[in-house]
PDB file of C-alpha atoms in Angstrom:
ATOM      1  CA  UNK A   1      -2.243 123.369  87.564  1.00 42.00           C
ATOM      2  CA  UNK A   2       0.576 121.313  87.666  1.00 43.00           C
ATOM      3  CA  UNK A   3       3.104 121.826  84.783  1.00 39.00           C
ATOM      4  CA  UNK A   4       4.736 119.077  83.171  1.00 35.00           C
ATOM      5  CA  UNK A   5       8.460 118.385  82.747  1.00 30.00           C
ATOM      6  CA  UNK A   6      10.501 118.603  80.032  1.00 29.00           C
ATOM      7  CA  UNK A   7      11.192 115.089  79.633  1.00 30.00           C
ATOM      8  CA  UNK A   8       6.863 114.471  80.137  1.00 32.00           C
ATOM      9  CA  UNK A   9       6.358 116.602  77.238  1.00 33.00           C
ATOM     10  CA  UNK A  10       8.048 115.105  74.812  1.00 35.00           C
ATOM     11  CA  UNK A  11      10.194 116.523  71.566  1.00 34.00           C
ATOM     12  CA  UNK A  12       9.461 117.216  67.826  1.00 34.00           C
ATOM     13  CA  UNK A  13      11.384 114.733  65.329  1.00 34.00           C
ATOM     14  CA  UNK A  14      14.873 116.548  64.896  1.00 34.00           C
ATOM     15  CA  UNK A  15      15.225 118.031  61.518  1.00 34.00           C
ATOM     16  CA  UNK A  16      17.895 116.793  59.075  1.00 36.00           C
ATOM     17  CA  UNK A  17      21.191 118.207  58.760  1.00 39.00           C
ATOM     18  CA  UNK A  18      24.290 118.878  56.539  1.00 39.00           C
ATOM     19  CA  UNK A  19      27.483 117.205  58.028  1.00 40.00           C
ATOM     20  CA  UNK A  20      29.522 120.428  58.838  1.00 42.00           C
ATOM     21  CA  UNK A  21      32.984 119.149  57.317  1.00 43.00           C
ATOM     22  CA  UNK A  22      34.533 115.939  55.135  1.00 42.00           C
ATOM     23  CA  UNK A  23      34.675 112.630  56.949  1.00 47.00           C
ATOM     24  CA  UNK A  24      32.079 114.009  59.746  1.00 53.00           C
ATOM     25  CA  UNK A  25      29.556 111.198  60.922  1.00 53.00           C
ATOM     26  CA  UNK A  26      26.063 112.654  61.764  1.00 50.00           C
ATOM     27  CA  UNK A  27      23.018 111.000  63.602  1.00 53.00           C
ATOM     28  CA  UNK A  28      19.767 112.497  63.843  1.00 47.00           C
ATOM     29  CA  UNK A  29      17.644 110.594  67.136  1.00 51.00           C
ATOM     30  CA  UNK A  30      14.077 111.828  67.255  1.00 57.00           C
ATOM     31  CA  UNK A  31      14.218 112.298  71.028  1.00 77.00           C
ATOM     32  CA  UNK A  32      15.933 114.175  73.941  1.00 86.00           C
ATOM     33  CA  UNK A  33      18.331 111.674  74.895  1.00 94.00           C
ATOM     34  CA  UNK A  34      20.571 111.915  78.516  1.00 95.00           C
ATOM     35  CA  UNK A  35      24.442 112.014  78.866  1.00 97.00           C
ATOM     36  CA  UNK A  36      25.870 111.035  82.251  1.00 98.00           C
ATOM     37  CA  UNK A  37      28.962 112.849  83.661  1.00 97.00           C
ATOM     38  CA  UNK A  38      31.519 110.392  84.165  1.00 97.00           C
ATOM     39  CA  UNK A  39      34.634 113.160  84.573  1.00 95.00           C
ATOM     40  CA  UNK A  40      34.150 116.557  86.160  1.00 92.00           C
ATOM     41  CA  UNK A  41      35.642 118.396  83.436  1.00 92.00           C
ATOM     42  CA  UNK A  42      33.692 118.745  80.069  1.00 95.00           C
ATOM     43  CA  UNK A  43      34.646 120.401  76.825  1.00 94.00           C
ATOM     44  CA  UNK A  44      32.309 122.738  75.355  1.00 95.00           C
ATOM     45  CA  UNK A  45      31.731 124.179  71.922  1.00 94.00           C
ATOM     46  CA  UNK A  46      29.152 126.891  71.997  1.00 95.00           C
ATOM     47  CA  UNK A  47      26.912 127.464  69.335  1.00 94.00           C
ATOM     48  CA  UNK A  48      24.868 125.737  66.935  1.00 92.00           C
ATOM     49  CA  UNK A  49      28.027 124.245  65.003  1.00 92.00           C
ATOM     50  CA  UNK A  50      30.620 121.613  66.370  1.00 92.00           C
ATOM     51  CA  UNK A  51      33.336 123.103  64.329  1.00 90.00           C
ATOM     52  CA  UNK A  52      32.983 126.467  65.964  1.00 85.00           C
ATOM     53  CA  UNK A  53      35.907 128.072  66.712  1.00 84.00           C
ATOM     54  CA  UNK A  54      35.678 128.625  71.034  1.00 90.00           C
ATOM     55  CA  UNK A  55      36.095 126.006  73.320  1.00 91.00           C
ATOM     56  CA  UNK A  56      35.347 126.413  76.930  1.00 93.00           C
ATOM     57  CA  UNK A  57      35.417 124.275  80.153  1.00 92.00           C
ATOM     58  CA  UNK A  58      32.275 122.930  82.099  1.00 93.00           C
ATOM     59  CA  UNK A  59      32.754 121.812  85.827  1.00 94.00           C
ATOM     60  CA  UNK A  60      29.356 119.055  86.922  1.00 96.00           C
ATOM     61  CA  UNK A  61      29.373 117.150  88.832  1.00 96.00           C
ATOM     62  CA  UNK A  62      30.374 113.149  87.892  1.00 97.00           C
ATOM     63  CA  UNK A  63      26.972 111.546  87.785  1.00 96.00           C
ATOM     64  CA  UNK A  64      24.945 114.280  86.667  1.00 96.00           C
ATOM     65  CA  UNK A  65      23.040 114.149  84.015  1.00 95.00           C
ATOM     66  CA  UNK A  66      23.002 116.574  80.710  1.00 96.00           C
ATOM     67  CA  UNK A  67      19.986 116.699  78.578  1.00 95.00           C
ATOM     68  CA  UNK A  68      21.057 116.531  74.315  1.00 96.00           C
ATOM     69  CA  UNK A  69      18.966 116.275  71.567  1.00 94.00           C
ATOM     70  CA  UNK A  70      21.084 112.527  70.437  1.00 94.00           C
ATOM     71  CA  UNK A  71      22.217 114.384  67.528  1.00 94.00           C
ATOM     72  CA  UNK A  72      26.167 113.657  67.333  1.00 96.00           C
ATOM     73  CA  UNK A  73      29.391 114.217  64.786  1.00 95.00           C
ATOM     74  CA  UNK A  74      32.581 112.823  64.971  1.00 92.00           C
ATOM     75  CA  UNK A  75      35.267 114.947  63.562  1.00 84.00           C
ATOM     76  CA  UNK A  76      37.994 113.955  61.304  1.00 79.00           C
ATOM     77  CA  UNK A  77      40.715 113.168  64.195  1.00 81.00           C
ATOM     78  CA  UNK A  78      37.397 110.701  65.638  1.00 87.00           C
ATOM     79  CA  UNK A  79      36.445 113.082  68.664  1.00 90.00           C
ATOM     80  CA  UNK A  80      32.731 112.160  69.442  1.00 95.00           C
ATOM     81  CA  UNK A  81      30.272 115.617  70.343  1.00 96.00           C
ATOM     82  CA  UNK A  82      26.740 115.288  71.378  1.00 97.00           C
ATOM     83  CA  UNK A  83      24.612 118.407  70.586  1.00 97.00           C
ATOM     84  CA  UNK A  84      23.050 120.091  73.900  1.00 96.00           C
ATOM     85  CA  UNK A  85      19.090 120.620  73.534  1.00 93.00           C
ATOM     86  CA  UNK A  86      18.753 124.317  73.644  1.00 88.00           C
ATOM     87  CA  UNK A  87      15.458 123.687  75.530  1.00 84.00           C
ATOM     88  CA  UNK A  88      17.165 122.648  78.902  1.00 83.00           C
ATOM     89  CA  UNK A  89      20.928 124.034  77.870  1.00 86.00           C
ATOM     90  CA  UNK A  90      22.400 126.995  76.406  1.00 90.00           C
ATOM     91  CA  UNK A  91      23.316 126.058  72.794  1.00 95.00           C
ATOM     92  CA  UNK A  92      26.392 123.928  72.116  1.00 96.00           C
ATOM     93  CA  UNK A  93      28.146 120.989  71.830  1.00 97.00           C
ATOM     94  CA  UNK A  94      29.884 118.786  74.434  1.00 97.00           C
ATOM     95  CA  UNK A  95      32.713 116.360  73.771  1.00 96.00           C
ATOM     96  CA  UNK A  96      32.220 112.730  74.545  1.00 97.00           C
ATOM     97  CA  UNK A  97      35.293 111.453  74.208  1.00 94.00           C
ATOM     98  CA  UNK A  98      38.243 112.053  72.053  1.00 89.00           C
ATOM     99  CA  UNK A  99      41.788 112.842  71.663  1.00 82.00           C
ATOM    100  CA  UNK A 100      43.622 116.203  71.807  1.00 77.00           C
ATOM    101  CA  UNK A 101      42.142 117.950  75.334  1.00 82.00           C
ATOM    102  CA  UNK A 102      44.357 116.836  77.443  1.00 77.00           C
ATOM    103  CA  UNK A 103      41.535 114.630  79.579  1.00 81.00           C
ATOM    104  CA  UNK A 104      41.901 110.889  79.112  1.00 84.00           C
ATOM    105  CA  UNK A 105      38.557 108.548  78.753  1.00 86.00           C
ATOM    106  CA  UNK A 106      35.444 108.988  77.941  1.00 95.00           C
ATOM    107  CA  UNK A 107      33.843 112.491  79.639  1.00 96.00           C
ATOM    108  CA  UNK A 108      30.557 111.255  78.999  1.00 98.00           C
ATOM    109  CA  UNK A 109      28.047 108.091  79.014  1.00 97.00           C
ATOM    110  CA  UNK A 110      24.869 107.725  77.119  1.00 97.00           C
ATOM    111  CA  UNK A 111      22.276 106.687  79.402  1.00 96.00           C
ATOM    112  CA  UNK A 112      19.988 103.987  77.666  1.00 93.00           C
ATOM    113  CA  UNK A 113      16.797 103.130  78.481  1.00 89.00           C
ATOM    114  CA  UNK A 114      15.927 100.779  81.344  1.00 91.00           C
ATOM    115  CA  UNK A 115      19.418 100.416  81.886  1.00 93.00           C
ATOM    116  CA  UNK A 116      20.468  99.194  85.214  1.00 94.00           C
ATOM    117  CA  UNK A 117      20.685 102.154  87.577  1.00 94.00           C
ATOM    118  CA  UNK A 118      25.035 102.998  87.935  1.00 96.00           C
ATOM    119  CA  UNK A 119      26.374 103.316  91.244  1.00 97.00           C
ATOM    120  CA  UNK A 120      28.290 106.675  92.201  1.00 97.00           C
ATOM    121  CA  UNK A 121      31.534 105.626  94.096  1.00 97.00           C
ATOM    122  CA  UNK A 122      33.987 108.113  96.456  1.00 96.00           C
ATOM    123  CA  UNK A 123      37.857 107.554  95.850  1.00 94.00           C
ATOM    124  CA  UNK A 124      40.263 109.372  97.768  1.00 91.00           C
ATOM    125  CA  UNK A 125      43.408 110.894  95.705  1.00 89.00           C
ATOM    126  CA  UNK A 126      46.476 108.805  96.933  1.00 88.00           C
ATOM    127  CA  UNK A 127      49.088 111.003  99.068  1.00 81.00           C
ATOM    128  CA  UNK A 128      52.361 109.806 100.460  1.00 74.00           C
ATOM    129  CA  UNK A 129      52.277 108.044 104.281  1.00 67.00           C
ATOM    130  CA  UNK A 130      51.729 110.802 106.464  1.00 62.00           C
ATOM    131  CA  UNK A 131      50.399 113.326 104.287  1.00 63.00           C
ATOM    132  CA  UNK A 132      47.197 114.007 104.693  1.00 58.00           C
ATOM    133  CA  UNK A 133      44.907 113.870 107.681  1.00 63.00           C
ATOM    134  CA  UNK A 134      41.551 112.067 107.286  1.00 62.00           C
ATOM    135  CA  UNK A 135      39.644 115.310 106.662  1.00 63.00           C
ATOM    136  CA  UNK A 136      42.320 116.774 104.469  1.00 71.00           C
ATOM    137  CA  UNK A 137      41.614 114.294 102.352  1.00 78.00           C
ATOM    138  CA  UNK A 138      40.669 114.685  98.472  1.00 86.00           C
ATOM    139  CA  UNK A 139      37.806 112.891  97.291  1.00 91.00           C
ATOM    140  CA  UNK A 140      36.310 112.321  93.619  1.00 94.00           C
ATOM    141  CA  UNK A 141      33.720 109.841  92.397  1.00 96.00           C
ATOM    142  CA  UNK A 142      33.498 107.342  89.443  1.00 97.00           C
ATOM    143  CA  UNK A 143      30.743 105.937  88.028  1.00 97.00           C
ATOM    144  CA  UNK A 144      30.314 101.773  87.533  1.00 97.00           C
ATOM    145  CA  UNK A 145      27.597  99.121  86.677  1.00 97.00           C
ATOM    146  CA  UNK A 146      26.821  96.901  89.738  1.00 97.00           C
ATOM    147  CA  UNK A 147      27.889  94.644  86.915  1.00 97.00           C
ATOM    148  CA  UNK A 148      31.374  96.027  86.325  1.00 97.00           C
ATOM    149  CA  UNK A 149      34.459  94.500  87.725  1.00 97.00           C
ATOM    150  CA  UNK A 150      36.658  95.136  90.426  1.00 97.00           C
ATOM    151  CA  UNK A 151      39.452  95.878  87.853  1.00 97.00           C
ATOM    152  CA  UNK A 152      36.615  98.088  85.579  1.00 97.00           C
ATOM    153  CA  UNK A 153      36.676 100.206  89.380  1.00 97.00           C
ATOM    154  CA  UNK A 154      40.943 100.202  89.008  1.00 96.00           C
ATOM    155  CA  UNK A 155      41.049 101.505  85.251  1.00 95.00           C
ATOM    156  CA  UNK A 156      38.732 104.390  86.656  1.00 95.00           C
ATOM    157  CA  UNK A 157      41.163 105.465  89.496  1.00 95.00           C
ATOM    158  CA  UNK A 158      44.231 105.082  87.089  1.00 93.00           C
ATOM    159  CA  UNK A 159      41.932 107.207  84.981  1.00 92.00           C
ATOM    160  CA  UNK A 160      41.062 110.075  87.203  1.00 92.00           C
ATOM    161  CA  UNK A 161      44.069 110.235  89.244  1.00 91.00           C
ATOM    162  CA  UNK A 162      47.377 109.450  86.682  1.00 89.00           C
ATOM    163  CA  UNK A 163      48.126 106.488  88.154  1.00 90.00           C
ATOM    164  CA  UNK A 164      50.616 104.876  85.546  1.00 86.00           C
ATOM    165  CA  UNK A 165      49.772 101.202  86.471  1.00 90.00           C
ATOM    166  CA  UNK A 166      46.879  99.980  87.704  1.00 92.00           C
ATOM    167  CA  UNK A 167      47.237  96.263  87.994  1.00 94.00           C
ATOM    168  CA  UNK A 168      49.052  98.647  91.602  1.00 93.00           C
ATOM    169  CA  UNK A 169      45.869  99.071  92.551  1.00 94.00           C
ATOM    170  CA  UNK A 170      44.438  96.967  95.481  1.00 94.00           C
ATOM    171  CA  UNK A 171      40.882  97.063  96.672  1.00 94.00           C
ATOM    172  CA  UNK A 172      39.900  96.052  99.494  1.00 91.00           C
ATOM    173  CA  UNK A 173      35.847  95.100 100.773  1.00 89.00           C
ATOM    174  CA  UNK A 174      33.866  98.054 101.961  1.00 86.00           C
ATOM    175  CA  UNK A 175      34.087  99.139 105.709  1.00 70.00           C
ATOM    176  CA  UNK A 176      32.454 101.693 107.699  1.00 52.00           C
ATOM    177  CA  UNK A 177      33.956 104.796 108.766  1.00 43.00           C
ATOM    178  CA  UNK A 178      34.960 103.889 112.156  1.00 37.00           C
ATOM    179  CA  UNK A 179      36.498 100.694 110.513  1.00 45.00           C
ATOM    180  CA  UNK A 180      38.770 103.360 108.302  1.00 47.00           C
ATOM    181  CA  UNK A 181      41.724 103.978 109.695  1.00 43.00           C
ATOM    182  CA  UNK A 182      43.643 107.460 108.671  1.00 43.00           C
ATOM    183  CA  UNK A 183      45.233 107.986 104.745  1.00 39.00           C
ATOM    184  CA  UNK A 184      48.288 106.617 103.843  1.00 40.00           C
ATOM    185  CA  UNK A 185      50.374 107.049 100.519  1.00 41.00           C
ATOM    186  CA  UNK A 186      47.767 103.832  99.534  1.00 46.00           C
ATOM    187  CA  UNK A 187      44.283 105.633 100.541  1.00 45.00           C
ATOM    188  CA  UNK A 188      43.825 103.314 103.717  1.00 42.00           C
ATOM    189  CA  UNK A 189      45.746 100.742 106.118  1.00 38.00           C
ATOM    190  CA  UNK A 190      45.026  97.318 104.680  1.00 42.00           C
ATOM    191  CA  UNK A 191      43.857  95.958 108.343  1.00 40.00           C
ATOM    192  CA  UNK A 192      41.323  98.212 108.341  1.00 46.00           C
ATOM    193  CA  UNK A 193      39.239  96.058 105.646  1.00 52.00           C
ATOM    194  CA  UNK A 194      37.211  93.695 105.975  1.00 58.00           C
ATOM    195  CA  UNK A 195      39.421  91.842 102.910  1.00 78.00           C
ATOM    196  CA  UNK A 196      40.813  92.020  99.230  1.00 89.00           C
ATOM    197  CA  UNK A 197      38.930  92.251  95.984  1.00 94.00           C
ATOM    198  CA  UNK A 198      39.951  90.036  92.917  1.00 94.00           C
ATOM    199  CA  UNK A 199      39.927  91.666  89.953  1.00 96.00           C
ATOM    200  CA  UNK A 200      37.125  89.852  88.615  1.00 97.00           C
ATOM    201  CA  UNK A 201      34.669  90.234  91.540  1.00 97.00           C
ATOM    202  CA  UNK A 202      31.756  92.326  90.327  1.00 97.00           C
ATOM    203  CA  UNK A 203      31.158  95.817  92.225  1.00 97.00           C
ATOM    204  CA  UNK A 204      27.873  94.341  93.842  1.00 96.00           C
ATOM    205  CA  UNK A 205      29.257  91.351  94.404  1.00 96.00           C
ATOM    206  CA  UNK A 206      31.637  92.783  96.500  1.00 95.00           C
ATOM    207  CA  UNK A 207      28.788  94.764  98.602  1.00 94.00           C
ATOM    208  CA  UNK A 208      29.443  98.345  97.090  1.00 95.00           C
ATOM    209  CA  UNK A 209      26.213 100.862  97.249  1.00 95.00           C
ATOM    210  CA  UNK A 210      25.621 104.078  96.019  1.00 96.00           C
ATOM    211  CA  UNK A 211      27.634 106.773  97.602  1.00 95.00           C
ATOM    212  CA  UNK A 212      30.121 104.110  99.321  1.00 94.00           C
ATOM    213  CA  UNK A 213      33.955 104.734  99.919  1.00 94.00           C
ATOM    214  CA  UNK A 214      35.657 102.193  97.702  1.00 95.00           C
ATOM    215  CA  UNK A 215      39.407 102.042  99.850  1.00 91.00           C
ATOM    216  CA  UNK A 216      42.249 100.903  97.831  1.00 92.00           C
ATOM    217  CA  UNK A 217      46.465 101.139  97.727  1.00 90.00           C
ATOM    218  CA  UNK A 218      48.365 102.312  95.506  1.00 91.00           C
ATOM    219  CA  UNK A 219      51.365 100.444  95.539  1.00 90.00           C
ATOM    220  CA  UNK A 220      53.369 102.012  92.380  1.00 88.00           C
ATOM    221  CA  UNK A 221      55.433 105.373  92.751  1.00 84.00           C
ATOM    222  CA  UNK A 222      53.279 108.312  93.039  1.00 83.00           C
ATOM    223  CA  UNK A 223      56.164 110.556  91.560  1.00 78.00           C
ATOM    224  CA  UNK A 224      56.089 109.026  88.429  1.00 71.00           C
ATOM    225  CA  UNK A 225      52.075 109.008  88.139  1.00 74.00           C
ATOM    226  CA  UNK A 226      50.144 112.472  87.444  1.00 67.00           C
ATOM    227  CA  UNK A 227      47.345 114.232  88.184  1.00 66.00           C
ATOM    228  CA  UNK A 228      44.497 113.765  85.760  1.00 62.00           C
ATOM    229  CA  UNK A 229      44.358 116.679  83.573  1.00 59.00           C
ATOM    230  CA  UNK A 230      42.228 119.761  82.597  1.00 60.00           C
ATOM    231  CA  UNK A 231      41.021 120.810  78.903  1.00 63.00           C
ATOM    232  CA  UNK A 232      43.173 122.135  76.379  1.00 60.00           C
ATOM    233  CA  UNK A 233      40.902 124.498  74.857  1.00 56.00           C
ATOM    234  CA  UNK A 234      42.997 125.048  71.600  1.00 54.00           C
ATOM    235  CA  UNK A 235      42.949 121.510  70.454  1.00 49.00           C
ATOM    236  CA  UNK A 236      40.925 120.673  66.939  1.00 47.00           C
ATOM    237  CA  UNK A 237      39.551 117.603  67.182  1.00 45.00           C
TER     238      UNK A 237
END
C-alpha cells in the first residue's frame, strides 16, 4: 500500500500562541508552508521558542527546500524566523533575514503557490588573472525568477561573493563549455560570449536555464571586496 507524503496528507490548523517578548509580530498559517534556500548558510534556533538562547549553523544546499509550519516572529531589532514543522524537521526556528549574523540578504524565500518555477544559476567566485585553473574553480548558485533582471542576477553575486560594487559587474549571454575559455580575475574572457547583458534584460530573456553558468567580470578591485560571510552565533536579533 502506497503511503502518502507529508505534504498529501495535509496539517491540523496551528494552534494560537503567546508572542514570546514585547514588540514580537506573530502569524499563525493553517498549513505547512515551504522556505527556499537562497544562501548556503542558515541560522538556527533550536527548540520550540525563537528567543532561545543557542544558535547554530545549517549548511543546504541554495535551492532546497525546508518544510515550516508558516508560523513566524520578528524580534525587536526586525530579524524575521520561520518556525520548522517538527513533523519533517527537528524542532526550531530558522532566520529569514535580519541583521546582526554577519550574512547579508535574505537566507530564505517563501515559496507561494503556483508561483513561477525559479531557476538555479552557477557563478564562479572571481580570482585574480591567472589564478585559478578551470577546474580549480569555485562555484556557488543563486536563485532568480525567469522574470528577474540582469542587474536582480548582479545584486546576487555582489551578495554572495563581497563584491563592493556591482554596477562592476558585466554579464555576458550564456555559452557552452567549449565556448568558455579559462578564469580570469573577471570569471571568463569576454570573447568567449556570445555578447553583453543590459541590466534590464530579463534572465529568460537572455536564454538562461536551470543549472546554466551565468559568466560575468568583475571589473572593481577584488582586494577591497570580501568574501561573503558565515553566522555569528552570539548575535540577538
Amino acid at each position: 500500500m502506497a503511503t502518502e507524503s507529508p505534504l498529501q496528507m495535509g496539517y491540523p490548523e496551528a494552534a494560537k500562541a503567546l508572542c514570546p517578548l514585547k514588540q514580537a509580530q506573530i502569524a499563525l498559517p493553517s498549513e505547512v508552508v515551504e522556505y527556499r534556500v537562497l544562501q548556503r548558510s542558515l541560522v538556527k534556533r533550536p527548540g520550540s521558542s525563537p528567543t532561545g538562547p543557542k544558535t547554530v549553523k545549517l549548511t543546504r544546499p541554495v535551492g532546497s527546500v525546508m518544510f515550516t509550519t508558516g508560523r513566524t516572529w520578528t524580534g525587536p531589532k526586525g530579524g524575521e524566523w520561520v518556525e520548522l514543522d517538527s513533523f519533517v524537521e527537528r524542532p526550531g526556528w530558522l532566520l529569514v533575514q535580519g541583521p546582526g549574523f554577519g550574512i547579508p540578504g535574505p537566507l530564505l524565500q517563501r515559496v507561494k503557490p503556483g508561483e513561477t518555477q525559479p531557476l538555479l544559476l552557477r557563478v564562479a567566485k572571481p580570482v585574480e588573472i591567472g589564478c585559478a585553473r578551470e577546474e580549480e574553480r569555485e562555484m556557488r548558485e543563486i536563485v532568480v525568477s525567469p522574470t528577474a533582471s540582469v542587474r536582480d542576477a548582479k545584486e546576487w553575486i555582489a551578495l554572495i561573493f563581497g563584491l563592493s560594487d556591482p554596477r562592476r559587474i558585466i554579464v555576458g549571454k550564456p555559452t557552452d563549455a567549449r565556448a568558455r575559455a579559462g578564469v580570469t580575475g573577471a570569471g571568463f574572457h569576454i570573447k568567449s560570449c556570445d555578447g553583453l547583458l543590459d541590466d534590464e534584460t530579463s534572465i529568460a530573456d537572455a536564454g538562461f536555464s536551470d543549472g546554466d553558468e551565468l559568466c560575468y567580470v568583475y571589473t572593481g578591485d577584488l582586494e577591497k571586496s570580501y568574501e561573503g560571510k558565515d553566522p555569528h552565533l552570539d548575535s540577538r536579533v
